[in-house]
Coordinates of C-alpha atoms in Angstrom, one line a residue:
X1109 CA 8.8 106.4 107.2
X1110 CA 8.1 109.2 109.8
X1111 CA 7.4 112.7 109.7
X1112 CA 10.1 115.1 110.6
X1113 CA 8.5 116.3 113.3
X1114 CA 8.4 113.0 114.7
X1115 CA 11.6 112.2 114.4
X1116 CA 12.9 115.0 116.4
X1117 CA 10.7 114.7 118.8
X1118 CA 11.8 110.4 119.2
X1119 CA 15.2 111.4 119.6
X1120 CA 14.3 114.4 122.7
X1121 CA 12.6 111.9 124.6
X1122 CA 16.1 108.9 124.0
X1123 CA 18.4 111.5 124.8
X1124 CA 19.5 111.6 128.2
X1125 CA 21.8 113.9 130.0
X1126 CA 25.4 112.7 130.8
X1127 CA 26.7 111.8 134.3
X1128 CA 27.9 115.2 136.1
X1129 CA 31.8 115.3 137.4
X1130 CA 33.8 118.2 139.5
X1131 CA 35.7 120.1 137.6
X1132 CA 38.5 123.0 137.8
X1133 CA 37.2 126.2 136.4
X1134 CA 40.1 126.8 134.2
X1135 CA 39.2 123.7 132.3
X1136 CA 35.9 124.1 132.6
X1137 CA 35.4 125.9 129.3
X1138 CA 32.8 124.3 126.7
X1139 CA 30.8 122.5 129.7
X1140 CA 27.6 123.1 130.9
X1141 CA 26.6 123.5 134.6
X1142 CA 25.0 120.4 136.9
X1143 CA 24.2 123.0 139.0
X1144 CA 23.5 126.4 140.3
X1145 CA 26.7 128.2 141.7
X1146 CA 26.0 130.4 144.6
X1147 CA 28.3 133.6 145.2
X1148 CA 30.6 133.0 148.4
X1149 CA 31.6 136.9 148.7
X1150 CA 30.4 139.9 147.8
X1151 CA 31.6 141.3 144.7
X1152 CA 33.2 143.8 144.6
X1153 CA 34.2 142.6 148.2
X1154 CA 34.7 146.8 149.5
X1155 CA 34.0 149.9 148.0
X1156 CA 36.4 150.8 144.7
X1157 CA 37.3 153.5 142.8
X1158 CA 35.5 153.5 139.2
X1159 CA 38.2 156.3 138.1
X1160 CA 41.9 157.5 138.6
X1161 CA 40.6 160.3 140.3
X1162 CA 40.5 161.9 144.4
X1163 CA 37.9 160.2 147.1
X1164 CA 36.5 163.1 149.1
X1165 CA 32.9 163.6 151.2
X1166 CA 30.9 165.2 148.7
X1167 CA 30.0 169.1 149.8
X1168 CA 29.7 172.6 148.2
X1169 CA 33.5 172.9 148.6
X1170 CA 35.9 172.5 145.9
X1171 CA 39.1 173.1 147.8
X1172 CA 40.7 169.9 149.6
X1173 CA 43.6 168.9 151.2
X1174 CA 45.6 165.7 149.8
X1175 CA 46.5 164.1 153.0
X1176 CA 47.4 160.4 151.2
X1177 CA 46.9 157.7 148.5
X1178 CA 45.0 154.7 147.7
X1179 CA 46.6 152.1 145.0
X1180 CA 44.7 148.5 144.2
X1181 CA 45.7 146.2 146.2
X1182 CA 46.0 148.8 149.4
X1183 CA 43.5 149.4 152.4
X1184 CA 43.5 152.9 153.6
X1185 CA 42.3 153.2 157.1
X1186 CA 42.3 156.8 156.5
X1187 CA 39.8 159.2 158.6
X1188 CA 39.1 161.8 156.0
X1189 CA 38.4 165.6 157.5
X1190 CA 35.3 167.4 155.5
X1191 CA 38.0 169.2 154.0
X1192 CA 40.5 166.6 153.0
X1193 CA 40.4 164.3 150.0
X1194 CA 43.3 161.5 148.9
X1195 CA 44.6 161.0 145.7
X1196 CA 42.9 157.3 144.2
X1197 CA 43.3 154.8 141.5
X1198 CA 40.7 152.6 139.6
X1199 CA 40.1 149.6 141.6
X1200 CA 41.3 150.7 144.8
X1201 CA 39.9 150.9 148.4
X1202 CA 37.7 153.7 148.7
X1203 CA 38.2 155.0 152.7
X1204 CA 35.3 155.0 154.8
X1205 CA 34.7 158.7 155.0
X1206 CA 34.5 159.5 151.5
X1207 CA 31.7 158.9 149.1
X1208 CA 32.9 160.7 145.8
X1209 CA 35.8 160.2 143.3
X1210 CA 36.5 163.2 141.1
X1211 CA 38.4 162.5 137.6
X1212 CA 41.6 163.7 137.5
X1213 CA 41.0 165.3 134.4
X1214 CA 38.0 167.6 136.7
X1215 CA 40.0 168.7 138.8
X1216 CA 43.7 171.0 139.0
X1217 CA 46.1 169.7 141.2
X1218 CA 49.3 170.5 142.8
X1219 CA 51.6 168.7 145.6
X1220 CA 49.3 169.7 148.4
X1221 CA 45.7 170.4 147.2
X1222 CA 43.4 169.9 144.4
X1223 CA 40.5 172.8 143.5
X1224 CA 37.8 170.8 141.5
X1225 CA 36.8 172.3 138.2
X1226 CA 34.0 169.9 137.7
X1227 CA 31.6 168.4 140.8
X1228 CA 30.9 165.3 140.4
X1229 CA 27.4 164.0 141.9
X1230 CA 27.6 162.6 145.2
X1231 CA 28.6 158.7 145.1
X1232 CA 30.1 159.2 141.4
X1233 CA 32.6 156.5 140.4
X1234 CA 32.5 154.8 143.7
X1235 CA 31.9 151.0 143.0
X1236 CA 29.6 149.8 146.0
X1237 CA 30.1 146.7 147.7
X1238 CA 28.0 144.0 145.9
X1239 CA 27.6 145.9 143.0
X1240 CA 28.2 143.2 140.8
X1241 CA 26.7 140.3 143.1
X1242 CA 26.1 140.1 146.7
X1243 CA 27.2 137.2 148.7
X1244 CA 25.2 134.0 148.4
X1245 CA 23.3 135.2 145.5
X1246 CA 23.1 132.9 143.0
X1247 CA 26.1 133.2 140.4
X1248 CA 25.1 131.1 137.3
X1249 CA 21.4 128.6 137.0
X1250 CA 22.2 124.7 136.5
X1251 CA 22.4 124.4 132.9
X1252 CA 24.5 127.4 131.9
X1253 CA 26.8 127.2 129.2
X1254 CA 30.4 128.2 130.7
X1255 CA 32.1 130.9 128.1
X1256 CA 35.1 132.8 128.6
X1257 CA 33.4 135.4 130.9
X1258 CA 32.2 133.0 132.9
X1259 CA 35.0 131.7 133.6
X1260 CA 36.5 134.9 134.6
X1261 CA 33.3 135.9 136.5
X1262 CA 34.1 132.5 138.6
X1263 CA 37.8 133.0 139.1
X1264 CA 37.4 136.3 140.4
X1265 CA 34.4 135.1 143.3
X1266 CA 37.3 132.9 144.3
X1267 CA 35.3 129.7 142.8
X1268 CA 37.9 126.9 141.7
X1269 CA 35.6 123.9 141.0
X1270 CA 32.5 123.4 139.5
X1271 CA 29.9 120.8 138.9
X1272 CA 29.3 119.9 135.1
X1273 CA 28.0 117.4 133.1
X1274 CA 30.4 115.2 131.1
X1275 CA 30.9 115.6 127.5
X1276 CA 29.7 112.6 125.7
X1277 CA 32.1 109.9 123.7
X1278 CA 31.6 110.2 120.1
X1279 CA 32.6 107.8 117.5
X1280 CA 32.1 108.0 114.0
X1281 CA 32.0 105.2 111.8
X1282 CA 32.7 105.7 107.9
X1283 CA 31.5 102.9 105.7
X1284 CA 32.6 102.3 101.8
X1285 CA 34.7 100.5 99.5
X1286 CA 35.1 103.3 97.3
X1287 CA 36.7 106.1 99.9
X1288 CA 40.3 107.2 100.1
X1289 CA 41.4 109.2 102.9
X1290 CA 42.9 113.0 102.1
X1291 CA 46.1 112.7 100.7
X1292 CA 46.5 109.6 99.3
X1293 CA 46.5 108.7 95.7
X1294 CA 43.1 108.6 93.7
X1295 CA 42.6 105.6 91.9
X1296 CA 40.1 105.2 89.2
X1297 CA 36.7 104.9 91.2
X1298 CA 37.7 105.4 94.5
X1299 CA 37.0 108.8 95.9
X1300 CA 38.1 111.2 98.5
X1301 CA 36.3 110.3 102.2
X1302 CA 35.1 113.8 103.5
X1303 CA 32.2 113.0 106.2
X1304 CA 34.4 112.5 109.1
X1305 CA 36.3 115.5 108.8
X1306 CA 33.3 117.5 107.9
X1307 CA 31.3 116.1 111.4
X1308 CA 34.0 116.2 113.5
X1309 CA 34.2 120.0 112.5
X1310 CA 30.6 120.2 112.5
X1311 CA 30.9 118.5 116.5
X1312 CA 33.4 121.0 116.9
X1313 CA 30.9 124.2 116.6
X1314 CA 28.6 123.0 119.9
X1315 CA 31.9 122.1 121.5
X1316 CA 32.7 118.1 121.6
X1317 CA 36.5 119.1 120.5
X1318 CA 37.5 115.3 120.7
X1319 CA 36.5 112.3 118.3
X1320 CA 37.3 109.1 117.2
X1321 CA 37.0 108.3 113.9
X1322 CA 37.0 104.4 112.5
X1323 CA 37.2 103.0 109.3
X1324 CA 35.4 99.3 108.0
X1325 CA 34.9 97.7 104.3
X1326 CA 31.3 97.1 103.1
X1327 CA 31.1 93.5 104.3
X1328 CA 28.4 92.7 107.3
X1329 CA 31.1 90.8 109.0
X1330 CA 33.5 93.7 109.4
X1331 CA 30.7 96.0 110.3
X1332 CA 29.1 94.0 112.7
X1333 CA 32.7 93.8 114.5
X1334 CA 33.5 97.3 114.6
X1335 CA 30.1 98.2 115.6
X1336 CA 30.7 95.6 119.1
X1337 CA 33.8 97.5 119.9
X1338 CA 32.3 101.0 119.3
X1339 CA 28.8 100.7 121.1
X1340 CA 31.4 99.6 124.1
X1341 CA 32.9 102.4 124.5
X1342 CA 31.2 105.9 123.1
X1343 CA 28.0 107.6 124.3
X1344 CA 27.1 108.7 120.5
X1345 CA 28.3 106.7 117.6
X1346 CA 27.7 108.4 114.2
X1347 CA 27.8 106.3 111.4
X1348 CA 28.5 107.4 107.7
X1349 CA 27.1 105.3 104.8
X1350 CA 25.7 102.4 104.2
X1351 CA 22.1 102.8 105.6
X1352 CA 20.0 102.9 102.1
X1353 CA 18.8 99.6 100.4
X1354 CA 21.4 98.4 98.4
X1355 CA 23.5 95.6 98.0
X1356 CA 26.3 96.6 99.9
X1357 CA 24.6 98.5 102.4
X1358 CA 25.2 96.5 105.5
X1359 CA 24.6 98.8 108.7
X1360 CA 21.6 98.3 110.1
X1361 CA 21.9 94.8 109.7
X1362 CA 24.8 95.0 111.6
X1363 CA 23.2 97.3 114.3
X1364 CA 20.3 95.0 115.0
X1365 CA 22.5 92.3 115.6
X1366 CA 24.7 94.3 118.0
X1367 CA 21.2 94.2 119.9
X1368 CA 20.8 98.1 119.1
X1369 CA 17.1 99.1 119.5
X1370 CA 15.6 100.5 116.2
X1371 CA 14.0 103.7 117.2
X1372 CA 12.9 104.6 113.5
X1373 CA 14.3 104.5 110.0
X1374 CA 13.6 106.4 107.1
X1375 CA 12.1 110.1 107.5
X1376 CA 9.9 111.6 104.9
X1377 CA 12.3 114.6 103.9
X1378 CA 14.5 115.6 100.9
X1379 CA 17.6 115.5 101.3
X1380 CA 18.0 112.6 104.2
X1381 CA 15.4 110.5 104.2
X1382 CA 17.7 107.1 104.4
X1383 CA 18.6 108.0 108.5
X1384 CA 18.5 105.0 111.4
X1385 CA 18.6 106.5 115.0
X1386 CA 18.8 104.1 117.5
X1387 CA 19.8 102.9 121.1
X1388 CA 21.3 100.4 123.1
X1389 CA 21.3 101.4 126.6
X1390 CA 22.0 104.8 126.6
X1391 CA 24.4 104.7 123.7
X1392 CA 22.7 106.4 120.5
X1393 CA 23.5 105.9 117.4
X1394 CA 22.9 107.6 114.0
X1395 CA 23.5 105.9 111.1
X1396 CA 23.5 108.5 108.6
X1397 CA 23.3 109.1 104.9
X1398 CA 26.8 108.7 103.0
X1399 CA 26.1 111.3 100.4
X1400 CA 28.0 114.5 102.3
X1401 CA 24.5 117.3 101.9
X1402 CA 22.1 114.3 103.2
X1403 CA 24.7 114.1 106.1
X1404 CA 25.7 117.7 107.0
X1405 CA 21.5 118.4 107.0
X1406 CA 20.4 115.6 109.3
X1407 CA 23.5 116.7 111.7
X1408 CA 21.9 119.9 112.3
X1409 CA 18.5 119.1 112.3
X1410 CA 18.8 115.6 114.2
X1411 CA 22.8 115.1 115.7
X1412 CA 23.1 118.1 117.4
X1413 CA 20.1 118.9 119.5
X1414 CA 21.0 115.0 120.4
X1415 CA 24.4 116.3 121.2
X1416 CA 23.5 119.3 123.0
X1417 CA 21.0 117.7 125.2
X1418 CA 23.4 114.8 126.6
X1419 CA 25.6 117.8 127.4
X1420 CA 22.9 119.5 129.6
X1421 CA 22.1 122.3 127.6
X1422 CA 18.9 123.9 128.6
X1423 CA 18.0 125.1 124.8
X1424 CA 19.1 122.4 122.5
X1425 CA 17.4 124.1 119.2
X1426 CA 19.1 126.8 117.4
X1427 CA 16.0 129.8 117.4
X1428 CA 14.6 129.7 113.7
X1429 CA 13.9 132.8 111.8
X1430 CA 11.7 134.1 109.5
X1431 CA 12.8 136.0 106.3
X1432 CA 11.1 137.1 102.7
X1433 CA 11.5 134.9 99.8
X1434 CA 13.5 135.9 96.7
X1435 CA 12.1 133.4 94.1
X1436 CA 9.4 130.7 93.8
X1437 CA 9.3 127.2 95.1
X1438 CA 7.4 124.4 94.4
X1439 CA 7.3 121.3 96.2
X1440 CA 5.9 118.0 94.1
X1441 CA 7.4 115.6 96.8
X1442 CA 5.4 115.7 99.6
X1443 CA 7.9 115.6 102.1
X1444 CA 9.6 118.3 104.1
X1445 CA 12.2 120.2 101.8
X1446 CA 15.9 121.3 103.4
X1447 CA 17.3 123.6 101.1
X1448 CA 20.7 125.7 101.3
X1449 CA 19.5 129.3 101.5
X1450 CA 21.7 132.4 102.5
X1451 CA 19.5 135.5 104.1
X1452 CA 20.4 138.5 105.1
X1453 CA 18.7 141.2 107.5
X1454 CA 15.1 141.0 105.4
X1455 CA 15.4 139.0 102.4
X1456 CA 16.3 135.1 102.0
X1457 CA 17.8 133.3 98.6
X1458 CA 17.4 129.7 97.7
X1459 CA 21.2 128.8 96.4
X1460 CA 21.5 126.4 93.2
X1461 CA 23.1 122.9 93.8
X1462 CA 20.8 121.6 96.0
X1463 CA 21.8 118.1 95.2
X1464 CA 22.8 115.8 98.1
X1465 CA 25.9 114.9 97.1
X1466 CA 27.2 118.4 96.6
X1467 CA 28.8 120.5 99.4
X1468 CA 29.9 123.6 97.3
X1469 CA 26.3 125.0 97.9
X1470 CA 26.4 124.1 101.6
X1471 CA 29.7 125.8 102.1
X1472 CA 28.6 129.3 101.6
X1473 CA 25.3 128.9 103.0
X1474 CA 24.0 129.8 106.2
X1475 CA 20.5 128.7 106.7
X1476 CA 18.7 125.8 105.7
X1477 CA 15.4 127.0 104.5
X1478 CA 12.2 124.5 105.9
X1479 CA 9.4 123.9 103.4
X1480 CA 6.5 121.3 105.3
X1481 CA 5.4 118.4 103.0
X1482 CA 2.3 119.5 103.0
X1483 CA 3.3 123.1 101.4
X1484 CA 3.6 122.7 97.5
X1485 CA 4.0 126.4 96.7
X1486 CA 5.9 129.3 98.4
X1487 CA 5.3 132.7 96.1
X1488 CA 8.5 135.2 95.5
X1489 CA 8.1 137.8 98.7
X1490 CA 6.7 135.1 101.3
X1491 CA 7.7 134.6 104.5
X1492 CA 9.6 131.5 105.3
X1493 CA 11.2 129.8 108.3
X1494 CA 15.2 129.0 108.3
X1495 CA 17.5 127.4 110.6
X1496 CA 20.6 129.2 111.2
X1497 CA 23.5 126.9 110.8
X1498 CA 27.2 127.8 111.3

């Protein structure tokens, strides 16, 4: 049995990145960067209006002539007079012989002339060229997650492929006699199978929106079959049950005679401690506890950093944070505590049902709080760490 600490740190040093592929930037969202995009153009590409307004060159005057227009999308080659100025709308070419836009609303207007109520500063609302990036500056580091805005920030430097790592395969394996899917009828000692809809959801939230999800009996046989098939094929294999000491607990069994290296088993830690992480080739594969808390915890301590960093994220750990404690706890166990908390700017509250087999607490939580094993006492007003979770 390892420390917590150790465990994480095992599963950083197995987890390699994916291969990188090309890929359109309209389908590029969820993905993280291979590498640094440079800007081709300068952006804005010419000098723009900020404002529906009038371009002029800036003086002491406030009397100009309107001699002509500027829409987006036109290029006015326009030779304004020191007294001239042309009527202008947001986004559009700003001539070469002004340097101000007035607001509309600054100035009063007829067919012919405009007298300017309010002077703008010289250069106001004129967008120069670059402003936003200049051409082969770099656009985005390798390792960026791309978001919505990225993905319009690309589309509108003309970018229309990118170089990002692939997502990984993930499988997820459910183990046990006793589980009936959602929907069909519960029959005395069977129970409702909620793991693989709760970490596909849970892969879901750092963006692997695809899964597979498979199904075996508690028999070695069967589970040494389906885990063949599975290591073939997926990057990460998840597996749900069937790890602990028992009779019909069959899985790591079955993983050591699919040839899967054992990496570590058992981490000293409440809820969880029953957890396999291992590899063959660069497959990994984490055979985690069945009861749904033990399972949702070690996803966000141990899956998803794993997940993340085969992605190429650059920070694969969620940033902890520190709140004041509500209440008391003691720790008799000597290992590390997880427990469901919910904080709020300042304070943080430990939430009843912490057992692992109980979700209700999990679903309105949103921290676990972290107490070491070697901390048997946190007093009412103490600061404590927490992990974010979503």
């Amino acid at each position: 049995m390892i420390k917590v600490e150790e465990a994480i740190a095992i599963i950083e040093a197995n987890s390699t990145k994916m291969p990188t592929k090309r890929i359109k930037v309209n389908k590029a969202l969820g993905y993280v960067l291979a590498k640094k995009v440079i800007s081709p153009i300068n952006m804005p590409p010419f000098r723009q209006s900020a404002m529906d307004g009038y371009a002029f060159a800036h003086s002491i005057r406030h009397q100009y002539d309107i001699v002509g227009i500027s829409q987006a999308g036109d290029h006015s080659d326009i030779k304004l007079k020191a007294t001239e100025a042309i009527r202008i709308f947001t986004g559009a070419h700003v001539p070469d012989h002004a340097d101000t836009v007035v607001m509309q609303e600054h100035v009063m207007a007829n067919n012919d002339s405009i007298l300017i109520a309010t002077m703008p500063e010289k250069l106001a609302n004129v967008r120069p060229i670059g402003e936003q990036i200049r051409k082969e500056e770099m656009v985005f580091e390798a390792n960026t997650l791309i978001t919505p805005a990225a993905i319009g920030f690309l589309a509108c430097l003309g970018i229309t492929e990118i170089e990002v790592y692939k997502k990984p395969k993930v499988a997820i394996l459910v183990t046990g006699n006793e589980l009936v899917q959602p929907g069909k009828k519960l029959k005395k000692g069977k129970i409702f199978e909620s793991n693989s809809v709760m970490l596909e959801a849970a892969l879901q939230t750092i963006g692997i929106k695809k899964t597979k999800v498979f199904r075996v009996k508690d028999n070695l046989k069967a589970t040494k079959k389906s885990l063949k098939e599975i290591l073939k094929k997926y990057d990460i294999v998840l597996i749900s049950g069937g790890i602990s000491v028992g009779d019909y607990d069959f899985v790591k069994e079955a993983l050591l005679q699919n040839d899967v290296k054992e990496l570590f088993y058992k981490i000293n830690q409440k809820p969880g401690k029953p957890m396999f992480f291992g590899k063959k080739n660069e497959t990994l594969v984490f055979a985690l506890p069945g009861n749904p808390a033990s399972s949702l915890t070690n996803f966000y301590i141990y899956v998803a950093p794993a997940v993340k960093n085969r992605m190429g994220f650059s920070e694969i750990h969620k940033t902890k944070v520190v709140r004041k404690l509500n209440s008391q706890i003691k720790n008799t166990t000597g290992k590390t505590l997880f427990l469901k908390a919910k904080y709020d700017e300042t304070n943080v509250t430990v939430l009843d049902g912490q057992s692992s087999a109980m979700l209700n607490t999990f679903a309105v939580a949103n921290s676990l709080l972290i107490v070491p094993e070697n901390i048997e006492n946190y007093v009412k007003g103490q600061s404590v760490t927490l992990l974010p979770i979503d």
